[in-house]
PDB file of C-alpha atoms in Angstrom:
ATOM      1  CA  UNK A   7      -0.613  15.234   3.700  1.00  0.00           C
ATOM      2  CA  UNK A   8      -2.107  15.312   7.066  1.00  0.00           C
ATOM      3  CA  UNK A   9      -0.653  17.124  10.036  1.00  0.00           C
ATOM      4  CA  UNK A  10       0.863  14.924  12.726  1.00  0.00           C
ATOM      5  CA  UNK A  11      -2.016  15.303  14.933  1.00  0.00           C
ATOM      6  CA  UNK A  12      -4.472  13.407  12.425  1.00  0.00           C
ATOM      7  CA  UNK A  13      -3.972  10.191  13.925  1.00  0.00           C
ATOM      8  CA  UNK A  14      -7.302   8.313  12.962  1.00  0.00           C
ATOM      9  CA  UNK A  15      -8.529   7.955  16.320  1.00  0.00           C
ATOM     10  CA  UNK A  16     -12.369   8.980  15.411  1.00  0.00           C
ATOM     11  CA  UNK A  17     -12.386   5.966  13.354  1.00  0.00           C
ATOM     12  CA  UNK A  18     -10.235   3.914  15.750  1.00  0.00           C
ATOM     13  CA  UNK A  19     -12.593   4.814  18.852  1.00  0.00           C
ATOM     14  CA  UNK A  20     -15.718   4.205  16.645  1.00  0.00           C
ATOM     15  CA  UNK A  21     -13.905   0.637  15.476  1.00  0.00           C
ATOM     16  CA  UNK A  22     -12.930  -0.484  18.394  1.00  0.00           C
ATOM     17  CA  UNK A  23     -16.298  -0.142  19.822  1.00  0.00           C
ATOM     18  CA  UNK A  24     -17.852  -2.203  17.681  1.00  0.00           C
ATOM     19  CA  UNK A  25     -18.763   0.344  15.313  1.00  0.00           C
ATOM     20  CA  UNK A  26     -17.765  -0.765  11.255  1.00  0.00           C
ATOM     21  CA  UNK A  27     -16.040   0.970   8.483  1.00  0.00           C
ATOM     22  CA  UNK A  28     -16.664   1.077   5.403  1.00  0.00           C
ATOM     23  CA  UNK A  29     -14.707   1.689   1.784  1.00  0.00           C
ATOM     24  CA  UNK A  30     -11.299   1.650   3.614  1.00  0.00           C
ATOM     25  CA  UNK A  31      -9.278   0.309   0.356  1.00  0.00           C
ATOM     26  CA  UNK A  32      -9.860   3.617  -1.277  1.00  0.00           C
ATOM     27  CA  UNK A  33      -6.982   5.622  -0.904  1.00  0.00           C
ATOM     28  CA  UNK A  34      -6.684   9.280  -2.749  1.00  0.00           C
ATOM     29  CA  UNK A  35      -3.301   9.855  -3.618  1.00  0.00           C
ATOM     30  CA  UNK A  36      -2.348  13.815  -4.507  1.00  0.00           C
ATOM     31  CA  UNK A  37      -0.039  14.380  -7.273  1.00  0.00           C
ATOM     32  CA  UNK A  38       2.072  17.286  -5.797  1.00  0.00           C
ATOM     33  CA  UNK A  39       3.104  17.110  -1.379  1.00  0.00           C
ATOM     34  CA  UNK A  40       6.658  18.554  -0.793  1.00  0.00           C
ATOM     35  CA  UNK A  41       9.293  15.720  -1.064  1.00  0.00           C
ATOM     36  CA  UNK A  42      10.660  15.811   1.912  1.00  0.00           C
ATOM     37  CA  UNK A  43       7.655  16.613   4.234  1.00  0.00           C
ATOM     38  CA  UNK A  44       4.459  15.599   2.090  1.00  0.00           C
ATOM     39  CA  UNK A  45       2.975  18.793   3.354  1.00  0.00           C
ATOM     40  CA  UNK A  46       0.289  19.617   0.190  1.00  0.00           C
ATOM     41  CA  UNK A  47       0.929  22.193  -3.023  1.00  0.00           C
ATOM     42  CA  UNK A  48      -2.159  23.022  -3.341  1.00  0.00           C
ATOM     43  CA  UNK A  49      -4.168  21.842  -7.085  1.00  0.00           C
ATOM     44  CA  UNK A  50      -4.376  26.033  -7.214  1.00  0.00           C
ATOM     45  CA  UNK A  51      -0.697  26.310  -7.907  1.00  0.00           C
ATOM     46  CA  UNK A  52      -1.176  24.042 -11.361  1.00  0.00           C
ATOM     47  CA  UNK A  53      -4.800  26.090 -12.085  1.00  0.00           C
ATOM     48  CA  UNK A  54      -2.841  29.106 -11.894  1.00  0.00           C
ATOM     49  CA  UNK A  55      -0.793  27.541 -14.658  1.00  0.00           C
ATOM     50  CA  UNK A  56       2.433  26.071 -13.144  1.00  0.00           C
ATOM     51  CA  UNK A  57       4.004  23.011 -14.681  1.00  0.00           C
ATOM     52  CA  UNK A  58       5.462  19.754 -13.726  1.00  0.00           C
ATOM     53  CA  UNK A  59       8.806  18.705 -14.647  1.00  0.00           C
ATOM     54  CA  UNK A  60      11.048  16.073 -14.807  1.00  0.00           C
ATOM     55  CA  UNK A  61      14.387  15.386 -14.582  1.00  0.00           C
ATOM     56  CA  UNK A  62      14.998  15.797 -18.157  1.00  0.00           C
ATOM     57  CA  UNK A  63      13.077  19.018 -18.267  1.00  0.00           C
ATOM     58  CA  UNK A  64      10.584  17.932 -20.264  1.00  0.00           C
ATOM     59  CA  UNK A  65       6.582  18.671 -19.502  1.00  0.00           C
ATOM     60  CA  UNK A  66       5.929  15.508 -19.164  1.00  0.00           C
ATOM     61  CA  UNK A  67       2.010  15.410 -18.848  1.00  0.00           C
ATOM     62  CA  UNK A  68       2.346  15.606 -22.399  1.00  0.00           C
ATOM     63  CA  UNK A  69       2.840  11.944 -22.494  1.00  0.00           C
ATOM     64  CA  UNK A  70       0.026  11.021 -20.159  1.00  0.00           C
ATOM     65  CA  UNK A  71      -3.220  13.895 -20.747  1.00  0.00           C
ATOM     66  CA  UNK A  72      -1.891  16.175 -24.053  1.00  0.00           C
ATOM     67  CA  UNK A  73      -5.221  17.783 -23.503  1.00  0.00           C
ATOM     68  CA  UNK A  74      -5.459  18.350 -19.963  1.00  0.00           C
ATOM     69  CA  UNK A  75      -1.498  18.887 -18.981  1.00  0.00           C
ATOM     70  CA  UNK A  76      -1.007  19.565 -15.841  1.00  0.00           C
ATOM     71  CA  UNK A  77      -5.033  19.765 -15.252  1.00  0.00           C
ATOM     72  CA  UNK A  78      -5.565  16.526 -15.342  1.00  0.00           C
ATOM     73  CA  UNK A  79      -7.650  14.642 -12.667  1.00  0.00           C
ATOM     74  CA  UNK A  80      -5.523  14.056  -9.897  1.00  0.00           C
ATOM     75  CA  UNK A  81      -5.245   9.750  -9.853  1.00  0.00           C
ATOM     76  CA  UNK A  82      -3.908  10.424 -13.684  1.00  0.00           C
ATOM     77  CA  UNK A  83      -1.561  13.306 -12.552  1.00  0.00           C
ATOM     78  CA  UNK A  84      -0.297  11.234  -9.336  1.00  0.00           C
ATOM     79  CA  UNK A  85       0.307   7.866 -11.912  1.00  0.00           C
ATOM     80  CA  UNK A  86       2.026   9.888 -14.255  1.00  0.00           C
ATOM     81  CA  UNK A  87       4.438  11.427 -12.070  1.00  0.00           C
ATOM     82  CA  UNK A  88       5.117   8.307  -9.912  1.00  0.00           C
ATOM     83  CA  UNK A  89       6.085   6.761 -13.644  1.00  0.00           C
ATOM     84  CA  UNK A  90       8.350   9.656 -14.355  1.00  0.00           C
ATOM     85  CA  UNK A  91      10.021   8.288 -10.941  1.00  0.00           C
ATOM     86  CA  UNK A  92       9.738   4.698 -11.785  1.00  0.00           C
ATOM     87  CA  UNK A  93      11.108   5.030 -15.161  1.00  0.00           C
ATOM     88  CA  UNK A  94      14.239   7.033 -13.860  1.00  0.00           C
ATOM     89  CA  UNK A  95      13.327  10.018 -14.848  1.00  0.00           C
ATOM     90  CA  UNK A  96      12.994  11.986 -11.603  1.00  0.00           C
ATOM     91  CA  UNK A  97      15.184  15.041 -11.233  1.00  0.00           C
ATOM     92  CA  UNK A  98      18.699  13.498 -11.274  1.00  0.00           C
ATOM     93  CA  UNK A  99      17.366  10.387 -11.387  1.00  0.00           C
ATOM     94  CA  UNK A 100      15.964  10.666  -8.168  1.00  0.00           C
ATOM     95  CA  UNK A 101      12.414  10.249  -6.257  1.00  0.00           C
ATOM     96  CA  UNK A 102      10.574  13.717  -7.073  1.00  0.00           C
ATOM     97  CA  UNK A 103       9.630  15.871 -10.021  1.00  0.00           C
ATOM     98  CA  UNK A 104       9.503  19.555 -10.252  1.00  0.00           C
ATOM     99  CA  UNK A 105       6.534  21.962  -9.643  1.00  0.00           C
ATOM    100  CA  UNK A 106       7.353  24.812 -11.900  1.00  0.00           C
ATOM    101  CA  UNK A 107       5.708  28.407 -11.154  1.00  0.00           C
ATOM    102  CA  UNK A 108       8.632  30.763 -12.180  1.00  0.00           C
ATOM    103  CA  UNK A 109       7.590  31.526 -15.067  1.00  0.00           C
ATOM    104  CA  UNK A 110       4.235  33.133 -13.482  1.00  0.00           C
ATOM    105  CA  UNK A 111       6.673  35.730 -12.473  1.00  0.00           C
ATOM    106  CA  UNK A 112       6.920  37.152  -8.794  1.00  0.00           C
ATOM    107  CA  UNK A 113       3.794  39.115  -9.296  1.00  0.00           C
ATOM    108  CA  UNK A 114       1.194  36.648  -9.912  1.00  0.00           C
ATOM    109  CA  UNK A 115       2.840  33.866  -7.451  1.00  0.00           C
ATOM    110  CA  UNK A 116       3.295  36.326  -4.609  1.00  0.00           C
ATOM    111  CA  UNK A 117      -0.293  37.429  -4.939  1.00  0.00           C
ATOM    112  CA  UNK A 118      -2.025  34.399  -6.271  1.00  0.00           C
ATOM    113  CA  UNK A 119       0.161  31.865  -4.245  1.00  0.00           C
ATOM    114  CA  UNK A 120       1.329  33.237  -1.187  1.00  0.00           C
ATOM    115  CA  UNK A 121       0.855  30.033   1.065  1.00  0.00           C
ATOM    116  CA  UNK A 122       2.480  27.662  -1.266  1.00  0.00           C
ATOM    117  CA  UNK A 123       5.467  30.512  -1.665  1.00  0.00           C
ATOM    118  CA  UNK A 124       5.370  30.378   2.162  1.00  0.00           C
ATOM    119  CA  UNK A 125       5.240  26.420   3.147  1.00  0.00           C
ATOM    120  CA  UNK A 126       7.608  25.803   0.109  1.00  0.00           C
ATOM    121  CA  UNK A 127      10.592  28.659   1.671  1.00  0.00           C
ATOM    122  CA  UNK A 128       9.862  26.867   5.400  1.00  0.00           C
ATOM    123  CA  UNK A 129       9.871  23.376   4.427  1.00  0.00           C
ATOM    124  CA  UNK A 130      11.616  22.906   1.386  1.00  0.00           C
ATOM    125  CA  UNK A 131      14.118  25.791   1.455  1.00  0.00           C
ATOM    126  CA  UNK A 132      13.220  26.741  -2.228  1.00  0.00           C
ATOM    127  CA  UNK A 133      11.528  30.496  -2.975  1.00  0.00           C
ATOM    128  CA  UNK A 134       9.359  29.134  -6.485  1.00  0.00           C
ATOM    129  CA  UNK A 135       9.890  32.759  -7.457  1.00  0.00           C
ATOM    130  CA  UNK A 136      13.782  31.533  -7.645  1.00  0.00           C
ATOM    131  CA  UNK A 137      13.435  27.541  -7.952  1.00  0.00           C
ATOM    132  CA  UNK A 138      10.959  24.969  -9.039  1.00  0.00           C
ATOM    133  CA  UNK A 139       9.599  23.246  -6.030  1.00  0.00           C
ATOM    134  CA  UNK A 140      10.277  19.167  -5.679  1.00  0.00           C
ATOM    135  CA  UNK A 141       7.319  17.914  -5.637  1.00  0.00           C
ATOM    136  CA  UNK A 142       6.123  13.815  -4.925  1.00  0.00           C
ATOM    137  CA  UNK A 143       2.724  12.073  -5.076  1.00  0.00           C
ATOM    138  CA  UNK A 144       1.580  11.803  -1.854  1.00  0.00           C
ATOM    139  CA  UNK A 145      -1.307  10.194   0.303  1.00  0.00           C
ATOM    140  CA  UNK A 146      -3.785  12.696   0.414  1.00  0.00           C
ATOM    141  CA  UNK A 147      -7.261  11.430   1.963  1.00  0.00           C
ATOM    142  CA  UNK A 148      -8.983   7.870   2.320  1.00  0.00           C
ATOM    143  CA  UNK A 149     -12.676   7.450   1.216  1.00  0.00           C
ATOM    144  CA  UNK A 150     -13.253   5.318   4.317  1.00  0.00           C
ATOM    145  CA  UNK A 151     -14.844   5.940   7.857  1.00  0.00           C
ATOM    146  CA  UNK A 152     -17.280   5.457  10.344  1.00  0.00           C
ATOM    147  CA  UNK A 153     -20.419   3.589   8.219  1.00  0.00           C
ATOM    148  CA  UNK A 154     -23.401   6.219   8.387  1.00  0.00           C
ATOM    149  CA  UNK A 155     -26.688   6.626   7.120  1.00  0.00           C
ATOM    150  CA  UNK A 156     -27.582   9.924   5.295  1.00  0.00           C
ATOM    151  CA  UNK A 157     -28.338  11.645   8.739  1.00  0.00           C
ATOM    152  CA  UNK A 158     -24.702  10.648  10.398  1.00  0.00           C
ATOM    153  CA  UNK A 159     -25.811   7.918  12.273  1.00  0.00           C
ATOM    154  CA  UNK A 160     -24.389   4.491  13.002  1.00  0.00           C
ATOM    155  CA  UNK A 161     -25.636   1.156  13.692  1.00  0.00           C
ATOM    156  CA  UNK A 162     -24.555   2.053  17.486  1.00  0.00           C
ATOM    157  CA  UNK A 163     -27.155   4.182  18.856  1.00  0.00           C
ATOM    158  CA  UNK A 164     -26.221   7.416  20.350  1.00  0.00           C
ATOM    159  CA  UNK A 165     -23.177   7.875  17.913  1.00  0.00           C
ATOM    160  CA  UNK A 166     -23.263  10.206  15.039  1.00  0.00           C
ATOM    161  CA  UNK A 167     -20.466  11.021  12.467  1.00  0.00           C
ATOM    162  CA  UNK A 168     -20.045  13.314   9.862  1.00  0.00           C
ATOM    163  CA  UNK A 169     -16.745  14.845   8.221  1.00  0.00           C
ATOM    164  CA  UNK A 170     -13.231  13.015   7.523  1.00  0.00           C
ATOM    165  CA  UNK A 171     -13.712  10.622   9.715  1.00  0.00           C
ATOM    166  CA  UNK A 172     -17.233   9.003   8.336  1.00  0.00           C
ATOM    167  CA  UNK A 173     -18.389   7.534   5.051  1.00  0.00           C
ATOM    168  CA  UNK A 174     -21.404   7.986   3.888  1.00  0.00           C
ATOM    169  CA  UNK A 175     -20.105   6.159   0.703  1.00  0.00           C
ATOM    170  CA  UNK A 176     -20.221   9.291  -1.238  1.00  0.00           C
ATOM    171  CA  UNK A 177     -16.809   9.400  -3.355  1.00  0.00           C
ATOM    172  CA  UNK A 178     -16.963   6.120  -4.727  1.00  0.00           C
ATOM    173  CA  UNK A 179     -12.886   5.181  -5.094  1.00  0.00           C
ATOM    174  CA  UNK A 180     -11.665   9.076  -5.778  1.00  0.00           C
ATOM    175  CA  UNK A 181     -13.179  11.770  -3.710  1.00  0.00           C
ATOM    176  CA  UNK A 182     -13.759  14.810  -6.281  1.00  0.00           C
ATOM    177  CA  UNK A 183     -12.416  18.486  -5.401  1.00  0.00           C
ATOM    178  CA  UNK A 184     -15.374  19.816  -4.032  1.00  0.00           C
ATOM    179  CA  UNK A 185     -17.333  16.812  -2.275  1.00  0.00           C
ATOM    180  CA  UNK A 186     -15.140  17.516   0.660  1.00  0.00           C
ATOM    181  CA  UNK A 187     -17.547  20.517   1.365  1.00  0.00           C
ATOM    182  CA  UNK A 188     -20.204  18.198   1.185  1.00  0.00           C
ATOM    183  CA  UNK A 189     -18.861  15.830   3.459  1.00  0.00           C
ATOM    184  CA  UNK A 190     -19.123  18.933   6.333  1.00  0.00           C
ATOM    185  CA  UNK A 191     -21.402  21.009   5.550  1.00  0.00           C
ATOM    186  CA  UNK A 192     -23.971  18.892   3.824  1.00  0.00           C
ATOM    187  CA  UNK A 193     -23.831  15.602   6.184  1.00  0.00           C
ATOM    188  CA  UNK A 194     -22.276  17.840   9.385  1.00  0.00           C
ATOM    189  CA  UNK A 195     -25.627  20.031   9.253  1.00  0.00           C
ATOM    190  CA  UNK A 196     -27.762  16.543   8.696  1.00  0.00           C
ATOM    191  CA  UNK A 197     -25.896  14.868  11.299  1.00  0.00           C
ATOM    192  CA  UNK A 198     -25.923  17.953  13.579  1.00  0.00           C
ATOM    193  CA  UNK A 199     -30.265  18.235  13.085  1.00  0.00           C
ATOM    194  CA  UNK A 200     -30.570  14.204  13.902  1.00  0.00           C
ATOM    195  CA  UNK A 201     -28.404  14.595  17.248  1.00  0.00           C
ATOM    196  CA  UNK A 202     -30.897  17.044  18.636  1.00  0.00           C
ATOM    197  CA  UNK A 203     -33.591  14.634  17.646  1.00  0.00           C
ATOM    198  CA  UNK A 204     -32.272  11.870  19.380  1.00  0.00           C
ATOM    199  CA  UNK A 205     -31.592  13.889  22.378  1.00  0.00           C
ATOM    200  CA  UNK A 206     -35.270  15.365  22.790  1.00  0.00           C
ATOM    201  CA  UNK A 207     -36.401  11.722  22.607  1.00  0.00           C
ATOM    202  CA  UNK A 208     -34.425  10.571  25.197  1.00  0.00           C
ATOM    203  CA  UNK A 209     -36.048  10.104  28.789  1.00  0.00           C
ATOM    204  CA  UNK A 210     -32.598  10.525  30.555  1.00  0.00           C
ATOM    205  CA  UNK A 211     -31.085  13.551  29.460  1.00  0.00           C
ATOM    206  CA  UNK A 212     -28.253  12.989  31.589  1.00  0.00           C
ATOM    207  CA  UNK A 213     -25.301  10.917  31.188  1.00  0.00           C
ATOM    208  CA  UNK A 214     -24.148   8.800  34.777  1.00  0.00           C
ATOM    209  CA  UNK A 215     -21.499  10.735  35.499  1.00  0.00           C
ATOM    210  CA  UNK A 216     -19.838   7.709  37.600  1.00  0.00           C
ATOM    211  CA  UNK A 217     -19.902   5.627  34.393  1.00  0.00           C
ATOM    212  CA  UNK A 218     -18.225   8.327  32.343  1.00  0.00           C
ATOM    213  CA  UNK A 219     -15.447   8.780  35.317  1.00  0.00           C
ATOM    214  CA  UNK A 220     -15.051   5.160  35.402  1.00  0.00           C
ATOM    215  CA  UNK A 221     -14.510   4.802  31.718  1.00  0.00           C
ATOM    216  CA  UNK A 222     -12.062   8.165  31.885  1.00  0.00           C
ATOM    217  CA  UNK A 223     -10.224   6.431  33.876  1.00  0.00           C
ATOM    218  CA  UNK A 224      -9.748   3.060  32.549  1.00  0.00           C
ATOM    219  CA  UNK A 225      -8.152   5.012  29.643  1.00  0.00           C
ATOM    220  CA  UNK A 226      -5.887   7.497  31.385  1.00  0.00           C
ATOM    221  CA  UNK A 227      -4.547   3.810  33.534  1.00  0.00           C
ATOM    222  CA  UNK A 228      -4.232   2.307  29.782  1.00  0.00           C
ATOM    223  CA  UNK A 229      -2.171   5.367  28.506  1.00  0.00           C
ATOM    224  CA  UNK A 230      -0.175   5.184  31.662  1.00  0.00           C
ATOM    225  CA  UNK A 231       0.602   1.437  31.206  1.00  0.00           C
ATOM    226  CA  UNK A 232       1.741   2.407  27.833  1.00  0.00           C
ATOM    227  CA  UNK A 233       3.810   5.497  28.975  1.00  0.00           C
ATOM    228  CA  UNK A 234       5.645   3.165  31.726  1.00  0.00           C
ATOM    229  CA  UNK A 235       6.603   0.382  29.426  1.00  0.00           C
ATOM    230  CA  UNK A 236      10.581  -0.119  28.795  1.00  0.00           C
ATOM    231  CA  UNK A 237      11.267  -1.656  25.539  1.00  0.00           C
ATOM    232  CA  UNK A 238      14.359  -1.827  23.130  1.00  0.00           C
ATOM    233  CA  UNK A 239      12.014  -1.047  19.728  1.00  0.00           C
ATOM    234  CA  UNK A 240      13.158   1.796  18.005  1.00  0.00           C
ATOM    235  CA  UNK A 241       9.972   3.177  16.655  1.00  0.00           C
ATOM    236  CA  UNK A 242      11.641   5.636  14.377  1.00  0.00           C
ATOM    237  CA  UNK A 243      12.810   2.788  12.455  1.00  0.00           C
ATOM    238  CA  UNK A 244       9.757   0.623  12.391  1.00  0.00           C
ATOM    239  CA  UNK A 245       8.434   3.523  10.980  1.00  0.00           C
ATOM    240  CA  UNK A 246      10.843   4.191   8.156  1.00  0.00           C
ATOM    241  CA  UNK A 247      10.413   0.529   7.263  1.00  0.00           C
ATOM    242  CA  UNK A 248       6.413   0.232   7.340  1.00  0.00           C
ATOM    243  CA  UNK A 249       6.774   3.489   5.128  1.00  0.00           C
ATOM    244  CA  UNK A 250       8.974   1.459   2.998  1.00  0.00           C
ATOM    245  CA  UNK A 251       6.553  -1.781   2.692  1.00  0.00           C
ATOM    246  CA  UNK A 252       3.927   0.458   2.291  1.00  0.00           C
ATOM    247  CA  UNK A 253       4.891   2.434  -0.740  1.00  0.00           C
ATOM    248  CA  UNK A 254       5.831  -0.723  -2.291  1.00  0.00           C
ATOM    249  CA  UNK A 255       2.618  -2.707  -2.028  1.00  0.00           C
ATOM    250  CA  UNK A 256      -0.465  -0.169  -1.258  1.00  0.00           C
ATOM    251  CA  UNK A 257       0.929   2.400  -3.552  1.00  0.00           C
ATOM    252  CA  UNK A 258      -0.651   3.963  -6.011  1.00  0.00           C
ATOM    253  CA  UNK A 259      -0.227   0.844  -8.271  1.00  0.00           C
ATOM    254  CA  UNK A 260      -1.359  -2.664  -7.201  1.00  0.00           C
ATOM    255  CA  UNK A 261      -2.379  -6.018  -8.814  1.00  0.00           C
ATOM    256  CA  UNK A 262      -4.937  -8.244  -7.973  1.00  0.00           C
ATOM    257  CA  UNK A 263      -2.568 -10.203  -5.624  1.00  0.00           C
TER     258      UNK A 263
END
């Protein structure tokens, strides 16, 4: 559900470094991303009562969570709608399910759901006032990061991480709605308090500035080298096939094996 600009590189910098991660096997998946583009309907869209559908229009979270419906926690929501799709019954047989908010009327979803009205008309083409929205379980957020102590620190000293990109082991295997706030502004404001205590205890406030140039540079030669390279790959299809190996063995389902 990330935008294309969420590449991973905090952890990849921190990684490569020398730095490790930790709890990178938890994966969150979301039950509802637009099919096409993955881009996140929001859980508000379901708490304001819309329902998920599939291709025989039944509501099929019935089967899975009669108590919760379409409330229910978001791995059982996700499982239940990637069975649907398993099972054959996606909408025409095919690899999404419906988000259903007409019956909210234009009212409600106009003024309780404008930006899912609005990303759902851009990306999908479909106004939910009109059309249920195809909707797919999609990848949502990983547990893992940067391993940090309570105050956003590393075992490298000098580097501090708090947000997406660390893990102060907090979520367990399935972040929770809320503990995302905690992530930034509980362990960002830690993390942010234990940075200006490391700086006042440092002798050399400074950083060598021909060390830093140095180091600039050795990257901007390595993204050049990259840049100037003239292979044959065609990464648009090594692409579609990783995303094919990878929704077929890291998945929301997965054995031991």
């Amino acid at each position: 559900t990330n935008a294309i600009i969420n590449t991973g590189a905090g952890m990849a910098m921190a990684y490569h470094a020398g730095v490790p991660l930790e709890d990178m096997e938890f994966i969150q998946f979301h039950p509802t991303g637009l099919f096409t583009t993955h881009i996140l309907m929001t859980e508000g869209a379901r708490g304001e009562g819309g329902y998920l559908v599939n291709g025989l229009g039944e509501r099929f979270m019935e089967r899975y969570a009669p108590k919760f419906m379409e409330l229910a926690p978001r791995d059982i929501t996700a499982r239940s709608a990637i069975t649907e799709i398993m099972e054959g019954r996606g909408i025409d047989g095919g690899g999404y399910v419906h988000l259903d908010l007409r019956h909210l009327g234009a009212e409600k979803i106009i003024e309780r759901l404008p930006g899912i009205r609005d990303l759902a008309i851009h990306f999908e083409g479909v106004d939910p006032i009109e059309e249920p929205i195809p909707v797919v379980p999609v990848q949502h957020y990983t547990m893992g990061g940067i391993d940090t102590d309570v105050d956003g620190a590393t075992r490298m000293p000098g580097l501090y991480a708090a947000g997406e990109c660390a893990c102060v082991s907090v979520h367990g295997a399935n972040r929770l709605g809320g503990n995302s706030l905690l992530e930034t502004i509980v362990f960002g404001r830690r993390a942010g308090a234990e940075v200006v205590r490391y700086l006042d205890g440092l002798t050399e406030k400074r950083p060598n500035a021909r060390s830093a140039f140095a180091a600039l540079q050795a990257v901007e030669d390595r993204v050049q080298a990259l840049a100037d390279r003239e292979g044959t790959e065609d990464g648009y299809a090594l692409r579609t096939e990783m995303t094919v190996l990878m929704k077929e063995h890291f998945g929301l389902f997965r054995d031991e094996a």
